[in-house]
Tab-separated table of C-alpha atoms and ligand atoms in Angstrom:
chain	number	residue	atom	x	y	z
A	1	MET	CA	7.226	4.494	-5.588
A	2	PRO	CA	4.303	2.458	-4.279
A	3	HIS	CA	3.396	-0.635	-6.435
A	4	PHE	CA	0.753	-3.274	-6.167
A	5	LEU	CA	2.470	-6.499	-7.327
A	6	GLN	CA	1.180	-8.696	-4.293
A	7	GLU	CA	-1.513	-8.637	-1.588
A	8	THR	CA	0.948	-7.614	1.020
A	9	ASP	CA	2.130	-4.528	-0.811
A	10	LEU	CA	-0.621	-2.681	0.969
A	11	PRO	CA	-0.214	-2.926	4.902
A	12	ARG	CA	-3.195	-4.439	6.883
A	13	SER	CA	-3.744	-1.065	8.594
A	14	ALA	CA	-4.612	0.447	5.089
A	15	LEU	CA	-7.320	-2.001	4.295
A	16	PRO	CA	-10.238	-0.804	6.344
A	17	GLY	CA	-9.822	2.634	4.504
A	18	LEU	CA	-9.559	0.929	1.131
A	19	PHE	CA	-12.566	-1.110	1.659
A	20	ALA	CA	-14.556	2.098	2.832
A	21	LEU	CA	-13.303	3.902	-0.173
A	22	ALA	CA	-14.348	1.076	-2.547
A	23	ARG	CA	-17.873	1.087	-0.869
A	24	ASP	CA	-18.133	4.821	-1.310
A	25	LEU	CA	-17.083	4.633	-4.987
A	26	LYS	CA	-19.614	1.820	-5.500
A	27	ARG	CA	-22.460	3.999	-3.966
A	28	ARG	CA	-21.536	6.995	-5.926
A	29	ARG	CA	-21.328	5.421	-9.202
A	30	GLY	CA	-23.378	6.967	-11.915
A	31	ARG	CA	-23.341	10.209	-10.054
A	32	LYS	CA	-20.191	12.539	-10.206
A	33	GLY	CA	-17.395	10.909	-8.323
A	34	PRO	CA	-13.855	12.065	-7.433
A	35	ARG	CA	-11.476	12.230	-10.240
A	36	PRO	CA	-8.058	12.099	-8.643
A	37	LEU	CA	-6.398	10.816	-11.836
A	38	GLU	CA	-7.553	13.552	-13.963
A	39	GLY	CA	-5.342	14.440	-16.916
A	40	GLN	CA	-3.404	11.111	-16.498
A	41	THR	CA	-2.683	8.354	-18.902
A	42	TRP	CA	-2.190	4.842	-17.667
A	43	ALA	CA	-0.817	1.840	-19.814
A	44	LEU	CA	-2.310	-1.636	-19.700
A	45	ILE	CA	0.295	-4.047	-21.045
A	46	PHE	CA	-1.397	-7.503	-21.533
A	47	SER	CA	0.237	-10.717	-22.552
A	48	LYS	CA	-2.746	-12.930	-22.105
A	49	SER	CA	-6.691	-12.611	-22.581
A	50	SER	CA	-8.877	-10.774	-20.333
A	51	THR	CA	-12.486	-9.754	-20.066
A	52	ARG	CA	-12.912	-8.466	-16.331
A	53	THR	CA	-9.621	-7.178	-15.678
A	54	ARG	CA	-9.142	-5.259	-18.958
A	55	VAL	CA	-12.671	-3.772	-18.877
A	56	SER	CA	-12.839	-3.039	-15.284
A	57	PHE	CA	-9.370	-1.074	-15.324
A	58	GLU	CA	-10.228	0.691	-18.505
A	59	VAL	CA	-13.618	1.771	-17.202
A	60	GLY	CA	-12.219	2.522	-13.769
A	61	LEU	CA	-9.479	4.668	-15.170
A	62	HIS	CA	-11.948	6.630	-17.246
A	63	GLU	CA	-14.277	7.359	-14.244
A	64	LEU	CA	-11.237	8.601	-12.108
A	65	GLY	CA	-10.380	10.965	-15.152
A	66	ALA	CA	-7.519	8.927	-16.628
A	67	ARG	CA	-7.056	7.836	-20.243
A	68	PRO	CA	-6.459	4.017	-20.472
A	69	LEU	CA	-3.836	2.904	-23.051
A	70	PHE	CA	-4.190	-0.619	-23.963
A	71	LEU	CA	-1.015	-2.463	-25.283
A	72	ASN	CA	-0.868	-5.835	-26.350
A	73	ARG	CA	2.519	-7.126	-25.546
A	74	ASN	CA	3.069	-8.210	-29.384
A	75	ASP	CA	2.083	-4.837	-30.618
A	76	ILE	CA	4.903	-3.184	-28.888
A	77	GLN	CA	8.647	-3.853	-29.170
A	78	LEU	CA	8.550	-5.786	-25.865
A	79	GLY	CA	7.113	-8.626	-28.065
A	80	ARG	CA	10.171	-8.182	-30.261
A	81	GLY	CA	12.919	-8.437	-27.647
A	82	GLU	CA	13.124	-4.892	-26.327
A	83	SER	CA	14.019	-5.475	-22.729
A	84	ILE	CA	11.602	-5.161	-20.010
A	85	GLU	CA	13.888	-2.516	-18.291
A	86	ASP	CA	14.084	-0.211	-21.245
A	87	THR	CA	10.212	-0.669	-21.699
A	88	ALA	CA	9.635	0.408	-18.110
A	89	ARG	CA	12.140	3.521	-18.550
A	90	VAL	CA	10.472	4.690	-21.825
A	91	LEU	CA	6.884	4.257	-20.696
A	92	SER	CA	7.590	5.963	-17.494
A	93	ARG	CA	8.503	9.081	-19.529
A	94	PHE	CA	4.892	8.933	-21.049
A	95	VAL	CA	2.402	7.532	-18.671
A	96	HIS	CA	1.433	7.779	-14.987
A	97	GLY	CA	1.290	4.149	-14.335
A	98	LEU	CA	1.434	0.566	-15.610
A	99	ILE	CA	-1.092	-2.276	-15.215
A	100	VAL	CA	0.410	-5.556	-16.342
A	101	ARG	CA	-0.959	-8.977	-17.124
A	102	THR	CA	1.812	-11.432	-17.982
A	103	PHE	CA	3.332	-15.006	-17.366
A	104	ASP	CA	6.545	-14.699	-15.255
A	105	HIS	CA	6.047	-12.784	-12.023
A	106	GLN	CA	9.488	-11.436	-12.203
A	107	ASP	CA	8.519	-9.363	-15.378
A	108	VAL	CA	6.318	-7.132	-13.054
A	109	VAL	CA	8.934	-7.137	-10.502
A	110	ARG	CA	11.534	-5.972	-13.034
A	111	LEU	CA	9.108	-3.410	-14.561
A	112	ALA	CA	8.621	-1.792	-11.036
A	113	ALA	CA	12.347	-1.765	-10.422
A	114	ALA	CA	13.277	-0.193	-13.584
A	115	GLY	CA	10.441	2.429	-14.100
A	116	THR	CA	9.464	5.435	-12.146
A	117	VAL	CA	5.847	4.986	-12.094
A	118	PRO	CA	3.373	2.640	-9.904
A	119	VAL	CA	2.880	-0.848	-11.443
A	120	ILE	CA	-0.052	-3.051	-10.820
A	121	ASN	CA	-0.172	-6.667	-11.150
A	122	ALA	CA	-3.304	-7.525	-13.303
A	123	LEU	CA	-2.336	-11.416	-12.999
A	124	THR	CA	0.781	-13.373	-13.321
A	125	ASP	CA	1.468	-17.068	-13.128
A	126	LEU	CA	2.309	-16.529	-9.434
A	127	LEU	CA	-0.557	-14.176	-8.165
A	128	HIS	CA	-3.734	-12.363	-8.914
A	129	PRO	CA	-3.936	-9.907	-6.097
A	130	CYS	CA	-6.614	-7.447	-7.539
A	131	GLN	CA	-8.891	-10.597	-7.889
A	132	ILE	CA	-8.389	-11.382	-4.097
A	133	TYR	CA	-9.104	-7.947	-2.890
A	134	ALA	CA	-12.371	-7.801	-5.158
A	135	ASP	CA	-13.190	-11.312	-3.491
A	136	ALA	CA	-12.671	-10.229	0.059
A	137	PHE	CA	-14.540	-6.939	-0.460
A	138	THR	CA	-17.544	-8.927	-1.999
A	139	LEU	CA	-17.689	-11.163	1.158
A	140	ALA	CA	-17.292	-8.240	3.535
A	141	GLU	CA	-20.286	-6.503	1.853
A	142	ARG	CA	-22.417	-9.742	2.931
A	143	TRP	CA	-20.943	-10.187	6.348
A	144	THR	CA	-20.962	-6.593	7.450
A	145	ARG	CA	-23.758	-5.024	9.787
A	146	GLY	CA	-21.819	-1.955	10.800
A	147	THR	CA	-21.201	0.699	8.180
A	148	SER	CA	-17.268	1.620	8.827
A	149	GLY	CA	-14.444	0.205	6.898
A	150	ALA	CA	-13.120	-1.275	10.115
A	151	ALA	CA	-16.430	-3.212	10.412
A	152	LEU	CA	-16.035	-4.289	6.693
A	153	PHE	CA	-12.572	-5.374	6.978
A	154	GLY	CA	-12.954	-6.852	10.545
A	155	SER	CA	-16.001	-9.107	9.332
A	156	LEU	CA	-13.420	-11.359	7.531
A	157	ARG	CA	-11.409	-12.139	10.743
A	158	GLY	CA	-11.750	-15.704	11.495
A	159	ARG	CA	-13.896	-16.895	8.542
A	160	LYS	CA	-12.802	-19.980	6.696
A	161	ILE	CA	-12.204	-20.171	3.003
A	162	ALA	CA	-12.037	-23.567	1.091
A	163	PHE	CA	-10.195	-23.455	-2.295
A	164	LEU	CA	-10.688	-26.688	-4.467
A	165	GLY	CA	-8.891	-27.636	-7.542
A	166	ASP	CA	-5.575	-26.350	-8.747
A	167	ALA	CA	-4.054	-25.362	-5.333
A	168	ALA	CA	-0.871	-24.216	-6.862
A	169	CYS	CA	-2.423	-21.688	-9.206
A	170	ASN	CA	-2.198	-17.917	-9.111
A	171	VAL	CA	-5.597	-17.453	-7.523
A	172	ALA	CA	-4.984	-20.114	-4.939
A	173	ASN	CA	-1.571	-18.728	-3.983
A	174	SER	CA	-3.187	-15.119	-3.846
A	175	TRP	CA	-5.808	-16.510	-1.517
A	176	ILE	CA	-3.048	-17.978	0.677
A	177	LEU	CA	-1.308	-14.635	1.082
A	178	GLY	CA	-4.660	-12.625	1.066
A	179	GLY	CA	-6.312	-14.946	3.407
A	180	ASN	CA	-3.436	-14.672	6.001
A	181	LEU	CA	-3.423	-10.984	5.581
A	182	PHE	CA	-7.140	-10.688	6.242
A	183	GLY	CA	-7.086	-13.003	9.290
A	184	MET	CA	-8.985	-15.760	7.502
A	185	LYS	CA	-8.461	-19.469	7.600
A	186	VAL	CA	-7.365	-21.149	4.325
A	187	ALA	CA	-8.092	-24.664	3.531
A	188	LEU	CA	-7.079	-25.993	0.195
A	189	ALA	CA	-7.771	-29.294	-1.552
A	190	GLY	CA	-6.528	-30.690	-4.787
A	191	PRO	CA	-4.493	-33.496	-6.280
A	192	LYS	CA	-0.918	-33.974	-4.505
A	193	THR	CA	0.712	-32.816	-7.707
A	194	PHE	CA	-1.022	-29.520	-7.334
A	195	ALA	CA	-0.297	-28.674	-3.737
A	196	PRO	CA	0.934	-25.229	-2.889
A	197	THR	CA	4.730	-24.794	-3.670
A	198	PRO	CA	7.593	-23.497	-1.659
A	199	ALA	CA	7.052	-20.123	-3.516
A	200	VAL	CA	4.059	-19.291	-1.674
A	201	ASP	CA	5.600	-20.217	1.607
A	202	ALA	CA	8.598	-17.873	0.708
A	203	LEU	CA	5.953	-15.115	0.070
A	204	LEU	CA	4.298	-15.700	3.414
A	205	ARG	CA	7.798	-15.685	5.195
A	206	GLU	CA	8.922	-12.384	3.534
A	207	ALA	CA	5.668	-10.879	4.487
A	208	GLY	CA	5.961	-11.829	8.010
A	209	LEU	CA	2.707	-13.490	8.033
A	210	PRO	CA	1.985	-16.658	10.295
A	211	GLY	CA	1.772	-18.919	7.228
A	212	GLY	CA	-1.367	-20.601	8.274
A	213	TYR	CA	-2.932	-22.809	5.605
A	214	THR	CA	-3.841	-26.354	5.174
A	215	PHE	CA	-3.701	-28.585	2.212
A	216	THR	CA	-5.486	-31.833	1.867
A	217	THR	CA	-6.238	-34.331	-1.104
A	218	ASP	CA	-9.858	-34.793	0.589
A	219	PRO	CA	-12.272	-32.175	-0.754
A	220	TYR	CA	-14.870	-32.951	1.964
A	221	GLU	CA	-12.330	-32.299	4.681
A	222	ALA	CA	-11.445	-28.858	3.245
A	223	VAL	CA	-15.158	-27.573	2.813
A	224	ARG	CA	-16.111	-28.620	6.444
A	225	ASP	CA	-17.237	-25.649	8.338
A	226	ALA	CA	-16.052	-23.331	5.360
A	227	ASP	CA	-17.936	-20.085	5.068
A	228	VAL	CA	-16.695	-19.707	1.474
A	229	VAL	CA	-16.151	-22.402	-1.295
A	230	TYR	CA	-13.962	-21.154	-3.982
A	231	THR	CA	-12.770	-22.748	-7.222
A	232	ASP	CA	-10.980	-21.553	-10.348
A	233	VAL	CA	-10.501	-23.061	-13.858
A	234	TRP	CA	-8.565	-26.357	-13.844
A	235	VAL	CA	-6.431	-25.254	-16.673
A	236	SER	CA	-4.806	-21.714	-16.263
A	237	MET	CA	-3.874	-19.610	-19.192
A	238	GLY	CA	-0.587	-20.928	-20.385
A	239	LYS	CA	-1.186	-24.545	-19.245
A	240	GLU	CA	-3.378	-25.646	-22.136
A	241	GLU	CA	-1.205	-28.601	-23.050
A	242	GLU	CA	-1.837	-30.145	-19.845
A	243	THR	CA	-5.610	-29.990	-20.324
A	244	ARG	CA	-6.298	-33.745	-20.558
A	245	ALA	CA	-4.079	-34.802	-17.407
A	246	ARG	CA	-5.427	-31.889	-15.373
A	247	ARG	CA	-9.125	-32.711	-16.100
A	248	ARG	CA	-8.593	-36.351	-15.003
A	249	GLN	CA	-6.658	-35.600	-11.865
A	250	MET	CA	-9.056	-32.641	-10.859
A	251	ALA	CA	-12.314	-34.354	-11.504
A	252	PRO	CA	-12.891	-35.264	-7.616
A	253	TYR	CA	-12.552	-31.525	-6.781
A	254	ALA	CA	-15.421	-30.338	-8.766
A	255	VAL	CA	-17.826	-28.101	-6.798
A	256	THR	CA	-20.929	-30.234	-7.051
A	257	PRO	CA	-24.151	-29.291	-5.056
A	258	LYS	CA	-23.162	-32.299	-2.755
A	259	LEU	CA	-19.674	-30.882	-2.036
A	260	PHE	CA	-21.010	-27.308	-1.603
A	261	ALA	CA	-23.807	-28.752	0.769
A	262	ALA	CA	-20.854	-30.112	3.023
A	263	ALA	CA	-19.788	-26.545	3.848
A	264	ARG	CA	-21.513	-24.274	6.086
A	265	PRO	CA	-25.330	-23.937	5.408
A	266	ASP	CA	-24.932	-20.288	4.815
A	267	ALA	CA	-21.673	-20.623	2.888
A	268	PHE	CA	-20.941	-18.430	-0.090
A	269	PHE	CA	-19.633	-19.591	-3.377
A	270	LEU	CA	-16.983	-17.547	-5.332
A	271	HIS	CA	-15.273	-18.196	-8.637
A	272	CYS	CA	-13.010	-15.502	-10.148
A	273	LEU	CA	-14.387	-16.470	-13.700
A	274	PRO	CA	-14.296	-17.260	-16.511
A	275	ALA	CA	-16.036	-20.600	-15.365
A	276	HIS	CA	-16.410	-23.905	-17.165
A	277	PRO	CA	-19.723	-25.055	-16.084
A	278	GLY	CA	-19.931	-28.957	-15.709
A	279	GLU	CA	-16.149	-29.139	-15.171
A	280	GLU	CA	-14.773	-27.368	-12.124
A	281	VAL	CA	-18.297	-26.439	-10.914
A	282	SER	CA	-21.822	-27.577	-11.388
A	283	PRO	CA	-24.118	-25.270	-13.235
A	284	GLU	CA	-26.416	-25.586	-10.181
A	285	VAL	CA	-23.878	-24.173	-7.801
A	286	LEU	CA	-22.899	-21.131	-10.159
A	287	ALA	CA	-26.693	-20.406	-10.300
A	288	SER	CA	-27.197	-20.852	-6.468
A	289	PRO	CA	-28.638	-17.736	-4.440
A	290	ARG	CA	-25.366	-18.147	-2.476
A	291	SER	CA	-23.126	-17.747	-5.510
A	292	LEU	CA	-21.639	-14.267	-5.530
A	293	ILE	CA	-19.897	-14.674	-8.933
A	294	PHE	CA	-21.399	-11.495	-10.564
A	295	ASP	CA	-20.921	-9.130	-7.629
A	296	GLU	CA	-17.492	-10.623	-7.349
A	297	ALA	CA	-16.961	-9.491	-11.023
A	298	GLU	CA	-18.334	-6.171	-10.665
A	299	ASN	CA	-16.396	-5.412	-7.493
A	300	ARG	CA	-13.179	-5.706	-9.532
A	301	LEU	CA	-14.124	-2.007	-10.743
A	302	HIS	CA	-14.758	-0.565	-7.207
A	303	ILE	CA	-11.828	-1.990	-5.335
A	304	GLN	CA	-9.464	-1.522	-8.249
A	305	LYS	CA	-10.505	2.287	-8.245
A	306	ALA	CA	-9.659	2.388	-4.607
A	307	ILE	CA	-6.442	0.801	-5.303
A	308	LEU	CA	-5.667	3.263	-8.048
A	309	THR	CA	-6.597	6.210	-6.024
A	310	ARG	CA	-4.119	5.440	-3.358
A	311	LEU	CA	-1.215	4.704	-5.682
A	312	ALA	CA	-2.028	7.761	-7.486
A	313	ALA	CA	-1.705	9.669	-4.158
A	314	GLY	CA	1.631	8.118	-3.523
A	315	ARG	CA	0.346	6.171	-0.695
A	316	ARG	CA	0.642	2.361	0.029
B	401	CP	N1	-11.097	-12.992	-13.184
B	401	CP	C1	-10.354	-12.467	-14.176
B	401	CP	O1	-9.202	-11.930	-13.988
B	401	CP	O2	-10.868	-12.357	-15.441
B	401	CP	P1	-10.316	-11.960	-16.814
B	401	CP	O3	-9.299	-12.921	-17.126
B	401	CP	O4	-11.550	-11.884	-17.796
B	401	CP	O5	-9.652	-10.673	-16.511
B	402	NVA	N1	-6.008	-19.157	-12.847
B	402	NVA	C1	-6.678	-18.482	-14.033
B	402	NVA	C2	-7.269	-17.139	-13.606
B	402	NVA	C3	-8.083	-16.496	-14.616
B	402	NVA	C4	-8.529	-15.119	-14.146
B	402	NVA	C5	-5.532	-18.302	-15.153
B	402	NVA	O1	-4.486	-17.838	-14.626
B	402	NVA	O2	-5.851	-18.406	-16.217
């Protein structure tokens, strides 16, 4: 059963085709597009808040012909102690796939192992793979002159992304894994206490990826020669009690116009959103012509429709 729990669940060889499909779905939107999920029902099990992920999956499923069924974890028996395994076994009898946002990454691994339908990771504390695919597609749209999927995907190779702030968060981990899969250079900067953890090194090793990334406490060193500057909130969902300490420690890593200007002159700015203007990023950077944040948000829809199409066809 194919799943999408982490970036490397799709082989690199599948990515040019995936990007080409996402671009095709984007161009055809509003006109009658393919409905490979006609008659299906997919459940979204969410334990955390969401705007982009929930809406893009619900709309995407609808456009592909499927019915989305949104389940707040606390509204189903999972929230009252029914096991993850039984939840997976029961839901597999009713629906064609599960899209899951939760805390512990092992929860999505266990759902996938116990169920008999595809599982998509819609964010865990460890990884946010749908986000990173949308981010990469957004960059490829800007960097591609050719029209093929190979040109789109190939445009990422050798580019440098600088990630600032919480370098141990799900989005940072996913960029380490995804960046290596896409052939990009990944440079992270943040406080020492928020450096990438051994968990991400283990993921790289297991995936057979070269493991190339750098971590520094100097934000200017990370952004030097960067083609993309990326940041995420300093306080991820579930870490709210650390807010004060995190704000204090991460203040030097705010993406200000001065820090953004230290990257390449044609560098783009990305943020998975939601953003806190004036905290991890200045309002001027968010509003800059080189900020792609709303294309990035829109592309969640198109790339996820491409991922759903592949999983529904039983292909990785
Ligand atoms: N970027 C992202 O996943 O946003 P939501 O939390 O709104 O889904
Ligand atoms: N790192 C953030 C991403 C939100 C999309 C969080 O986990 O809250």
